[in-house]
Short mmCIF file of C-alpha atoms in Angstrom, two decimals:
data_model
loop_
_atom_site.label_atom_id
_atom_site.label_comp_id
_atom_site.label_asym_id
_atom_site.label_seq_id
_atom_site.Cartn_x
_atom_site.Cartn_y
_atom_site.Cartn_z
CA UNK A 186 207.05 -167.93 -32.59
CA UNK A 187 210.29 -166.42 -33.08
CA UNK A 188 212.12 -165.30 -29.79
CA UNK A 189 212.13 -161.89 -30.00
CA UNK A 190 208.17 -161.54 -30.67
CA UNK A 191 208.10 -163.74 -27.49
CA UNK A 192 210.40 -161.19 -25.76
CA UNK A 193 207.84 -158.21 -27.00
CA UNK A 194 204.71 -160.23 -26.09
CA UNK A 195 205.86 -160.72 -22.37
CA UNK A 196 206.72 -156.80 -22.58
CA UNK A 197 203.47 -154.96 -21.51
CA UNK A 198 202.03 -151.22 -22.51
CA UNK A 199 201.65 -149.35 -19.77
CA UNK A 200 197.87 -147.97 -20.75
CA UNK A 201 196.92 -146.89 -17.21
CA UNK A 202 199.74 -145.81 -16.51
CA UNK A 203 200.35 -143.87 -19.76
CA UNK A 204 196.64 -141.94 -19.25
CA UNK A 205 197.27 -141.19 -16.16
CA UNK A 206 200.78 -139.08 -17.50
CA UNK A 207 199.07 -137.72 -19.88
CA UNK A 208 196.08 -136.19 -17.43
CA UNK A 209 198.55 -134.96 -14.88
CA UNK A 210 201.06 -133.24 -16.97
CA UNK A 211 198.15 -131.33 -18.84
CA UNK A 212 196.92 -130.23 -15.81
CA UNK A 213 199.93 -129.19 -14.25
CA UNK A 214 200.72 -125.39 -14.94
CA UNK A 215 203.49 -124.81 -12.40
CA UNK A 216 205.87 -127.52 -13.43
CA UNK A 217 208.94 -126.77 -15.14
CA UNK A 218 207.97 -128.85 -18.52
CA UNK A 219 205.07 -126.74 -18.85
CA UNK A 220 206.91 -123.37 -18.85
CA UNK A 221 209.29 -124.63 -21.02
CA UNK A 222 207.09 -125.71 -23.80
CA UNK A 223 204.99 -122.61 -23.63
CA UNK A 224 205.64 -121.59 -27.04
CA UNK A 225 204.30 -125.06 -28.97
CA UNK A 226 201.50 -125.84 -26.42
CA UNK A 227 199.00 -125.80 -29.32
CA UNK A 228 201.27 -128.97 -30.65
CA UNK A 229 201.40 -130.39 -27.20
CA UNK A 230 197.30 -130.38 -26.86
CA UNK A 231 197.83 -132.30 -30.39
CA UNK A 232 200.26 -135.31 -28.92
CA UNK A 233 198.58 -135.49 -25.81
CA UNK A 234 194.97 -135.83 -26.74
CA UNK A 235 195.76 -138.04 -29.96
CA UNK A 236 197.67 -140.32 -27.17
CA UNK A 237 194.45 -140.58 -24.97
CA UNK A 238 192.42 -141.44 -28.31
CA UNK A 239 194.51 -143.71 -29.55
CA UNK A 240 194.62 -145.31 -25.68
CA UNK A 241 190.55 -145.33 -25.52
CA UNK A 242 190.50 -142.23 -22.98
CA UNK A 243 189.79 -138.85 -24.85
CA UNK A 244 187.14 -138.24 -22.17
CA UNK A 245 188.82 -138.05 -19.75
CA UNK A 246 190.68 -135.02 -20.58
CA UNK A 247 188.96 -131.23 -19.92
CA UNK A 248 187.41 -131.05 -24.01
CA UNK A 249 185.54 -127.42 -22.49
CA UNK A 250 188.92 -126.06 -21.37
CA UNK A 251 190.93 -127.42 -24.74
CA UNK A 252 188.07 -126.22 -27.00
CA UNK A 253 188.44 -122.68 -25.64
CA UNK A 254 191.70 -122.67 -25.21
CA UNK A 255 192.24 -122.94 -29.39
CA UNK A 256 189.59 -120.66 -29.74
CA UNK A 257 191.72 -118.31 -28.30
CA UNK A 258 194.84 -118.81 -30.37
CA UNK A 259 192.93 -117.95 -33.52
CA UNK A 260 194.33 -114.54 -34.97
CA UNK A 261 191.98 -112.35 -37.45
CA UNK A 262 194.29 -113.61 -40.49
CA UNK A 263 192.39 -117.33 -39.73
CA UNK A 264 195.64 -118.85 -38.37
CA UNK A 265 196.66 -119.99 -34.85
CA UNK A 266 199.57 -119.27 -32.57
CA UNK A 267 201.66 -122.00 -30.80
CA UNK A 268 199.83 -120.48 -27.96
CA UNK A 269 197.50 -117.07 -26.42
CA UNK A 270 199.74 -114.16 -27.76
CA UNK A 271 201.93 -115.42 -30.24
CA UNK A 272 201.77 -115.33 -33.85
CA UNK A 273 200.31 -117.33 -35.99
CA UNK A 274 202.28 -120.25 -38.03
CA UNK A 275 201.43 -123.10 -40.12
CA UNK A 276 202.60 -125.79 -37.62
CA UNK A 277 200.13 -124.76 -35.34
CA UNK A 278 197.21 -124.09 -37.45
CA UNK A 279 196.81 -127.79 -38.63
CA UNK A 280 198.05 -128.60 -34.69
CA UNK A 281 194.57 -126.24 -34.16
CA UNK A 282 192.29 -128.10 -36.56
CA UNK A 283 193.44 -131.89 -35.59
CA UNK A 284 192.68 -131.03 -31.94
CA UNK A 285 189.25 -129.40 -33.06
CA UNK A 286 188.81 -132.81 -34.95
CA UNK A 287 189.51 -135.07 -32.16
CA UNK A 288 186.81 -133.12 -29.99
CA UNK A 289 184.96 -133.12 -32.82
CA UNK A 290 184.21 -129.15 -32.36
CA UNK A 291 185.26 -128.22 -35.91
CA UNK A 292 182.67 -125.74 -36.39
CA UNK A 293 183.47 -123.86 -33.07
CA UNK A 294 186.46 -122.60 -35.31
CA UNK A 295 186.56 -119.95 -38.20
CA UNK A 296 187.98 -123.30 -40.51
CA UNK A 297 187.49 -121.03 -44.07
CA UNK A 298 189.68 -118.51 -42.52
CA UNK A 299 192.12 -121.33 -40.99
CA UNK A 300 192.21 -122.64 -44.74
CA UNK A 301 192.91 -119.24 -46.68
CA UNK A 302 195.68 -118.52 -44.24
CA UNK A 303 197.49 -121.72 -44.88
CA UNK A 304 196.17 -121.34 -48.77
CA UNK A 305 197.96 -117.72 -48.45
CA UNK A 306 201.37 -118.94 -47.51
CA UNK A 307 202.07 -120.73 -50.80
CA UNK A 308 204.58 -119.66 -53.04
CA UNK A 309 204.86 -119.23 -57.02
CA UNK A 310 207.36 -122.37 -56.96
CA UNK A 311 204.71 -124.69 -54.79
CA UNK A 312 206.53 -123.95 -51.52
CA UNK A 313 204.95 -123.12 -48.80
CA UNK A 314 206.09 -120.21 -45.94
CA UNK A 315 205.48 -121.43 -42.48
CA UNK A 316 204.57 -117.66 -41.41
CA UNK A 317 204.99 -114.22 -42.63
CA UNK A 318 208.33 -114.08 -42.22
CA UNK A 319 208.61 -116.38 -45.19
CA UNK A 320 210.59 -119.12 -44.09
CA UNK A 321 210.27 -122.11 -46.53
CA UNK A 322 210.64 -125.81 -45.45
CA UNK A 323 208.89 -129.16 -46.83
CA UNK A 324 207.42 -129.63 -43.04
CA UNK A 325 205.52 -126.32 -44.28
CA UNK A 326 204.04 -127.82 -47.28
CA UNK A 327 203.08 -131.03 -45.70
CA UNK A 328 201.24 -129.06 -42.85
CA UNK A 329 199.93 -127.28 -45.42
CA UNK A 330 198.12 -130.19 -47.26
CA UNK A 331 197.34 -131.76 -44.49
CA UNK A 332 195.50 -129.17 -43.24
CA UNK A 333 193.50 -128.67 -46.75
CA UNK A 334 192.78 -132.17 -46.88
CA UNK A 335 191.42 -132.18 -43.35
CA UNK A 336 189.08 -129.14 -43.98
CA UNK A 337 188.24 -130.13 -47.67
CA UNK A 338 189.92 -126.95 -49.51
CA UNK A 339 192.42 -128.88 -51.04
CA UNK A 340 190.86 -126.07 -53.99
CA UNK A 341 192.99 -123.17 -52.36
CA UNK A 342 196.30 -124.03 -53.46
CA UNK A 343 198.42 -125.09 -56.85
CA UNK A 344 198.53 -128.69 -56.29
CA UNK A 345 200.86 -129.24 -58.81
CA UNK A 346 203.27 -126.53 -58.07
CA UNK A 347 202.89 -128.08 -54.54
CA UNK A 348 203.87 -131.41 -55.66
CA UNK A 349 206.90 -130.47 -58.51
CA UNK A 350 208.56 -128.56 -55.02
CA UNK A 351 208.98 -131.38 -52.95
CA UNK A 352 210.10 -133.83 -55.72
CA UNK A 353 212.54 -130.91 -56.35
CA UNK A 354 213.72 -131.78 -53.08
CA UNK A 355 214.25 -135.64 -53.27
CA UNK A 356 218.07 -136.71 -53.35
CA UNK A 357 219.88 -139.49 -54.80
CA UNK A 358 219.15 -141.74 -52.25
CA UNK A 359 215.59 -141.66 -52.50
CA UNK A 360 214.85 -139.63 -49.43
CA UNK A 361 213.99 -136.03 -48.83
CA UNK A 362 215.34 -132.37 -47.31
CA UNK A 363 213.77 -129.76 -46.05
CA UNK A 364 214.49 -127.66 -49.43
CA UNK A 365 216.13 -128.58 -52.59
CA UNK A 366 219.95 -129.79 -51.87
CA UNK A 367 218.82 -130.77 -47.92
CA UNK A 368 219.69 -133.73 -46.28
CA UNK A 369 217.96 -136.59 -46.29
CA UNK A 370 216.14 -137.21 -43.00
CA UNK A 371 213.50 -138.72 -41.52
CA UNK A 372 211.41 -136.47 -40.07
CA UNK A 373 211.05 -134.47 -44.38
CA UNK A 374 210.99 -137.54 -45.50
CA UNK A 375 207.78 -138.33 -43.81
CA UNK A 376 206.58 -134.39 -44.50
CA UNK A 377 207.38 -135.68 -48.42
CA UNK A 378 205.76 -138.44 -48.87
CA UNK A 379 203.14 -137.49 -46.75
CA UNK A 380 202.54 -134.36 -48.79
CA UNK A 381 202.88 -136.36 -51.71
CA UNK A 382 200.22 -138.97 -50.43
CA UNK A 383 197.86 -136.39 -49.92
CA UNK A 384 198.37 -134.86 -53.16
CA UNK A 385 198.15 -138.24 -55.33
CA UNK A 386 201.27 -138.11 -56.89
CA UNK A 387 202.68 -141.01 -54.43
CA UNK A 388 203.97 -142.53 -58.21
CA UNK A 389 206.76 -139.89 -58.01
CA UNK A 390 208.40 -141.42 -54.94
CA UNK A 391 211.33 -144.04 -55.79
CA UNK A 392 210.01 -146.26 -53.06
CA UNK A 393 212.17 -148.99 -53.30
CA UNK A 394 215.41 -146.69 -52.67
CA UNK A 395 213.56 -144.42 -50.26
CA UNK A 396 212.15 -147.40 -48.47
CA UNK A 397 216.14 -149.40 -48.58
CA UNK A 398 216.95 -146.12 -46.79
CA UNK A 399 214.55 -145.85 -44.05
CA UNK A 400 215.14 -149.98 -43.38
CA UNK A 401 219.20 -148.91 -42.26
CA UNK A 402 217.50 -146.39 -39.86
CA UNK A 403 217.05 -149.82 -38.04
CA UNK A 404 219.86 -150.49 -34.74
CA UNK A 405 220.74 -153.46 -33.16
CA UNK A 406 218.80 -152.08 -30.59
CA UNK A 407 215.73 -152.38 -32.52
CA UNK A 408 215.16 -148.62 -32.29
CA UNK A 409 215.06 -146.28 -35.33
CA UNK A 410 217.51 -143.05 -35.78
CA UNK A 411 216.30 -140.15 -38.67
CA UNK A 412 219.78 -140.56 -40.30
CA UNK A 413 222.98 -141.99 -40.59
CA UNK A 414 225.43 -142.28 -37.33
CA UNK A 415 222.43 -141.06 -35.08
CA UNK A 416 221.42 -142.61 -32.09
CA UNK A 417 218.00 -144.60 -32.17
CA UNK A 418 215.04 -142.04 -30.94
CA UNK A 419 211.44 -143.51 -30.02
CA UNK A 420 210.01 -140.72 -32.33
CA UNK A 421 211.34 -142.36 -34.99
CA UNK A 422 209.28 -145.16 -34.71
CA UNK A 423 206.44 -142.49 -35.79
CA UNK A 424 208.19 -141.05 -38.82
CA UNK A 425 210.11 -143.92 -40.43
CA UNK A 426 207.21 -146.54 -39.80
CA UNK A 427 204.50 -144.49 -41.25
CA UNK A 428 206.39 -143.66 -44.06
CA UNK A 429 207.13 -147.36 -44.58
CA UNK A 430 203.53 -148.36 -44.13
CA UNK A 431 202.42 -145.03 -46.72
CA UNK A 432 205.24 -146.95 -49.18
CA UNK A 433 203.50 -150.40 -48.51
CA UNK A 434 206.77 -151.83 -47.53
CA UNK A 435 206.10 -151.60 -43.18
CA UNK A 436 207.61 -155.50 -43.67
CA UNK A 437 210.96 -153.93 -44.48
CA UNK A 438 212.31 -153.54 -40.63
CA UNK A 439 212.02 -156.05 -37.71
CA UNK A 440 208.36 -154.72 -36.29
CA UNK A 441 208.79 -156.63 -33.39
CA UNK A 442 212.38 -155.62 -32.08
CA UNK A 443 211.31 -151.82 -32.86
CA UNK A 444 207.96 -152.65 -30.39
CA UNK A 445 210.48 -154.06 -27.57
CA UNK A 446 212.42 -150.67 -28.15
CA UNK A 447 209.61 -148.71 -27.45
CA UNK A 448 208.33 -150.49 -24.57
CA UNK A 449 211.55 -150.60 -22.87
CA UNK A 450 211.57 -146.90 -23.36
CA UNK A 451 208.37 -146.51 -20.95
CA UNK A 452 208.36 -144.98 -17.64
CA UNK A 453 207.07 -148.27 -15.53
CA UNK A 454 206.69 -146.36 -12.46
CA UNK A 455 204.95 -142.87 -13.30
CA UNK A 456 204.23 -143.77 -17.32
CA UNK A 457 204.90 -141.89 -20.75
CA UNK A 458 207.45 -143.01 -22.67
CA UNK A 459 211.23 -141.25 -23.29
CA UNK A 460 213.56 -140.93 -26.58
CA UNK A 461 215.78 -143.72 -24.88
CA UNK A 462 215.83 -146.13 -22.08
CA UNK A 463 216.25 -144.68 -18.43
CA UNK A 464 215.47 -141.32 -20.03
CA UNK A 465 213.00 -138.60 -18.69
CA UNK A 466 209.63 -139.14 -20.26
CA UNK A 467 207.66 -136.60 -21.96
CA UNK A 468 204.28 -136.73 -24.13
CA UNK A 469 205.90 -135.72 -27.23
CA UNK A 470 207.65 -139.03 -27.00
CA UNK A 471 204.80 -140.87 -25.76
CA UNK A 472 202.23 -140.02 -28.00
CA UNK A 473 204.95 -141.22 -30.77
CA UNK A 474 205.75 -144.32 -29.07
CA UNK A 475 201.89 -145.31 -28.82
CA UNK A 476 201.25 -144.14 -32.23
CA UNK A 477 204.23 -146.68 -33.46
CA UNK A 478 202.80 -148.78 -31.46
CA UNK A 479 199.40 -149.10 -33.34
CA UNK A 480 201.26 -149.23 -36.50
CA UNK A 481 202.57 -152.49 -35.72
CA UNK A 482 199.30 -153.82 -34.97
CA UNK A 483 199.31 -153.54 -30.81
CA UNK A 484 196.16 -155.10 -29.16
CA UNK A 485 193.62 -152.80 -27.90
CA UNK A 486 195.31 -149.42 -29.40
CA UNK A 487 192.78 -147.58 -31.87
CA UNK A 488 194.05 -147.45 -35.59
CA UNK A 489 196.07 -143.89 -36.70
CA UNK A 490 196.36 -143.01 -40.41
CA UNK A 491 199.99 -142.88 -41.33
CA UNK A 492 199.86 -140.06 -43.63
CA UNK A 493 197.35 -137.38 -41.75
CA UNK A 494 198.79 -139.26 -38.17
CA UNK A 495 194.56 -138.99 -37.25
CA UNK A 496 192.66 -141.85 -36.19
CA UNK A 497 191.26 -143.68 -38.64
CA UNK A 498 187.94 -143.48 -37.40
CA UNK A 499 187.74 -139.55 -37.34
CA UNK A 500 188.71 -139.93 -40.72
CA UNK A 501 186.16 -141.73 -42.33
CA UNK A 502 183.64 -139.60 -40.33
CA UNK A 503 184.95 -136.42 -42.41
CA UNK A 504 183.47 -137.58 -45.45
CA UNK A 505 185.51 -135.50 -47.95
CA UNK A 506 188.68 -136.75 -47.18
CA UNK A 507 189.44 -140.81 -46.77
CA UNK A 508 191.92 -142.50 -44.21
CA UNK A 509 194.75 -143.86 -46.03
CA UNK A 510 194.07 -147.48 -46.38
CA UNK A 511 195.56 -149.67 -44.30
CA UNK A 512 194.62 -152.71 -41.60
CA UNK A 513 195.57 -151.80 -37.85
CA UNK A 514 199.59 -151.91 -39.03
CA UNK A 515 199.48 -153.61 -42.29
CA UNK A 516 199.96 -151.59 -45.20
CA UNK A 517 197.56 -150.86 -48.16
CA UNK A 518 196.36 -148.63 -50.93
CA UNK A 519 195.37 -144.93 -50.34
CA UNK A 520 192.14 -143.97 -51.54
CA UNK A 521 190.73 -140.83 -53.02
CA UNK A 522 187.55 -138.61 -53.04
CA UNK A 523 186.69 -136.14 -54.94
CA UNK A 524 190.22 -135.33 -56.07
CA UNK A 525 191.19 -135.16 -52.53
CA UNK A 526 193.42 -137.36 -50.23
CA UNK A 527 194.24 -138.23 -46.85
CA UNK A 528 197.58 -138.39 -44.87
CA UNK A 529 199.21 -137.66 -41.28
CA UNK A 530 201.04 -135.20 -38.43
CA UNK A 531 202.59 -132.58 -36.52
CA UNK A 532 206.51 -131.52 -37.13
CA UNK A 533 207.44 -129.38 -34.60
CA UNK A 534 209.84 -130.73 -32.96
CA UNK A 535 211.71 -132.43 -35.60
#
């Protein structure tokens, strides 16, 4: 065994530790993280209860409370707000159905109306509008798909306007912006081939350039940045590695050094994970960590699709959309049903 998979397999994952971070900052309404992140809690319900799936411990958060609580951020136009009282927005509305998945309360939802309202936010050229207001960005048409997939209306929408957009936005190097002409990062890239995944038109990614391109994200460190002359960011180990394992090429970085990266990133004394070493932990950051984490295979961590970021086992329980296959962090192919495809998660914060 090479040394550095020795170094990661004396590392441990803090489970207990991690559910027990989880539980008390979604319970605690006076602290200053929770006022602060008022206007994505929809997105934060998302990280933290994937987290506690993933970890083997959805039931031990409040599924009553949760349930009602997106209820309540439904609006009469079918979408959901970031939170009670604010508008709705596409980031939010697949945020809304992925939590309603996990509790598996789908039909406590109006998911038709949740469908037309993403279906409504398309654009002539494929794009999709992340609200009203119009503005257009490639994490809007991956939400967007994802979302159809997930409720089985891929129908809705012009797939292949959808999917002649975001090439439209690939660049020389193989990776993708947030509109045509954008930087490549790694936060759209994931939206793009995610999207793309969904759609079946994977065959339109370059994937040995895009992949070459997410491999330099790699730092001595072990840790993964979104783009050149960044610093290495434990979210990154969500969107680079799943798009590597989508692209079948999750052999093309040092899986082991990233793991060590992430682990040394954990809070050993109150749990959750940070963006760096010694840095503040938070569950944005922790549900990526643990979600890279069971990409590369870690023991007793439940399986996440790459491209929908859902468990795999929720997935296969829809019926009319299929996990993108893959063994727990191995890559594989993607299946399809009945036209429709599956795929992976939230952008907000990118």
């Amino acid at each position: 065994m090479a040394s550095t998979d020795l170094a990661v397999k004396e590392r441990s994952l803090f489970v207990d530790k991690h559910k027990a971070y989880v539980k008390r900052v979604s319970e605690d309404t006076e602290s200053y993280d929770f006022a602060v992140t008022e206007h994505l809690r929809m997105s934060g319900v998302y990280w933290g209860l994937s987290a506690m799936y993933l970890l083997g411990a959805l039931d031990e958060m409040d599924s009553d409370g949760i349930a009602d609580f997106v209820v309540s951020c439904q609006h009469p136009s079918g979408g959901f707000g970031g939170n009670r009282g604010h508008d709705a927005h596409m980031l939010y509305t697949l945020s809304a159905v992925q939590v309603m998945i996990l509790l598996g309360r789908l039909d406590h939802i109006d998911a038709e109306a949740a469908a037309r309202f993403v279906a409504g936010l398309q654009n002539a050229d494929g794009s999709f509008a992340g609200d009203k207001w119009g503005e257009i960005d490639t994490r809007f048409s991956y939400c967007a798909l994802n979302c159809l997939s997930l409720l089985g209306r891929m129908d809705l929408v012009n797939l292949e306007a959808a999917a002649q957009f975001i090439a439209a936005c690939q660049n020389f190097d193989g990776g993708y912006g947030a509109t045509p002409g954008g930087e490549s990062h790694a936060g759209q890239i994931f939206c793009c081939v995610g999207a793309l995944t969904i759609l079946g038109k994977a065959d339109r990614i370059d994937r040995d350039n895009l992949a070459w391109w997410l491999s330099e994200r790699q730092l001595p460190s072990g840790g993964l940045n979104g783009r050149p002359e960044k610093l290495a960011d434990v979210c990154y180990s969500w969107w680079v590695l799943s798009s590597l394992s989508a692209l079948d090429r999750l052999d093309w970085i040092d899986g082991a050094a990233l793991e060590r990266f992430i682990l040394d990133c954990q809070d050993a004394e109150d749990g959750g994970i940070a963006d760096k070493p010694e840095d503040v932990a938070d569950v944005f950051h922790t549900f990526f960590g643990i979600a890279g984490c069971a990409l590369l295979g870690r023991g007793g961590l439940r399986r996440i699709d790459p491209v929908h970021a859902m468990p795999v086992e929720l997935m296969e329980n829809l019926g009319h959309a299929t996990p993108w296959g893959h063994g727990a962090g191995r890559a594989g192919t993607h299946a399809h049903s009945s036209g429709r495809t599956a795929g992976a998660s939230e952008v907000d914060s990118i």
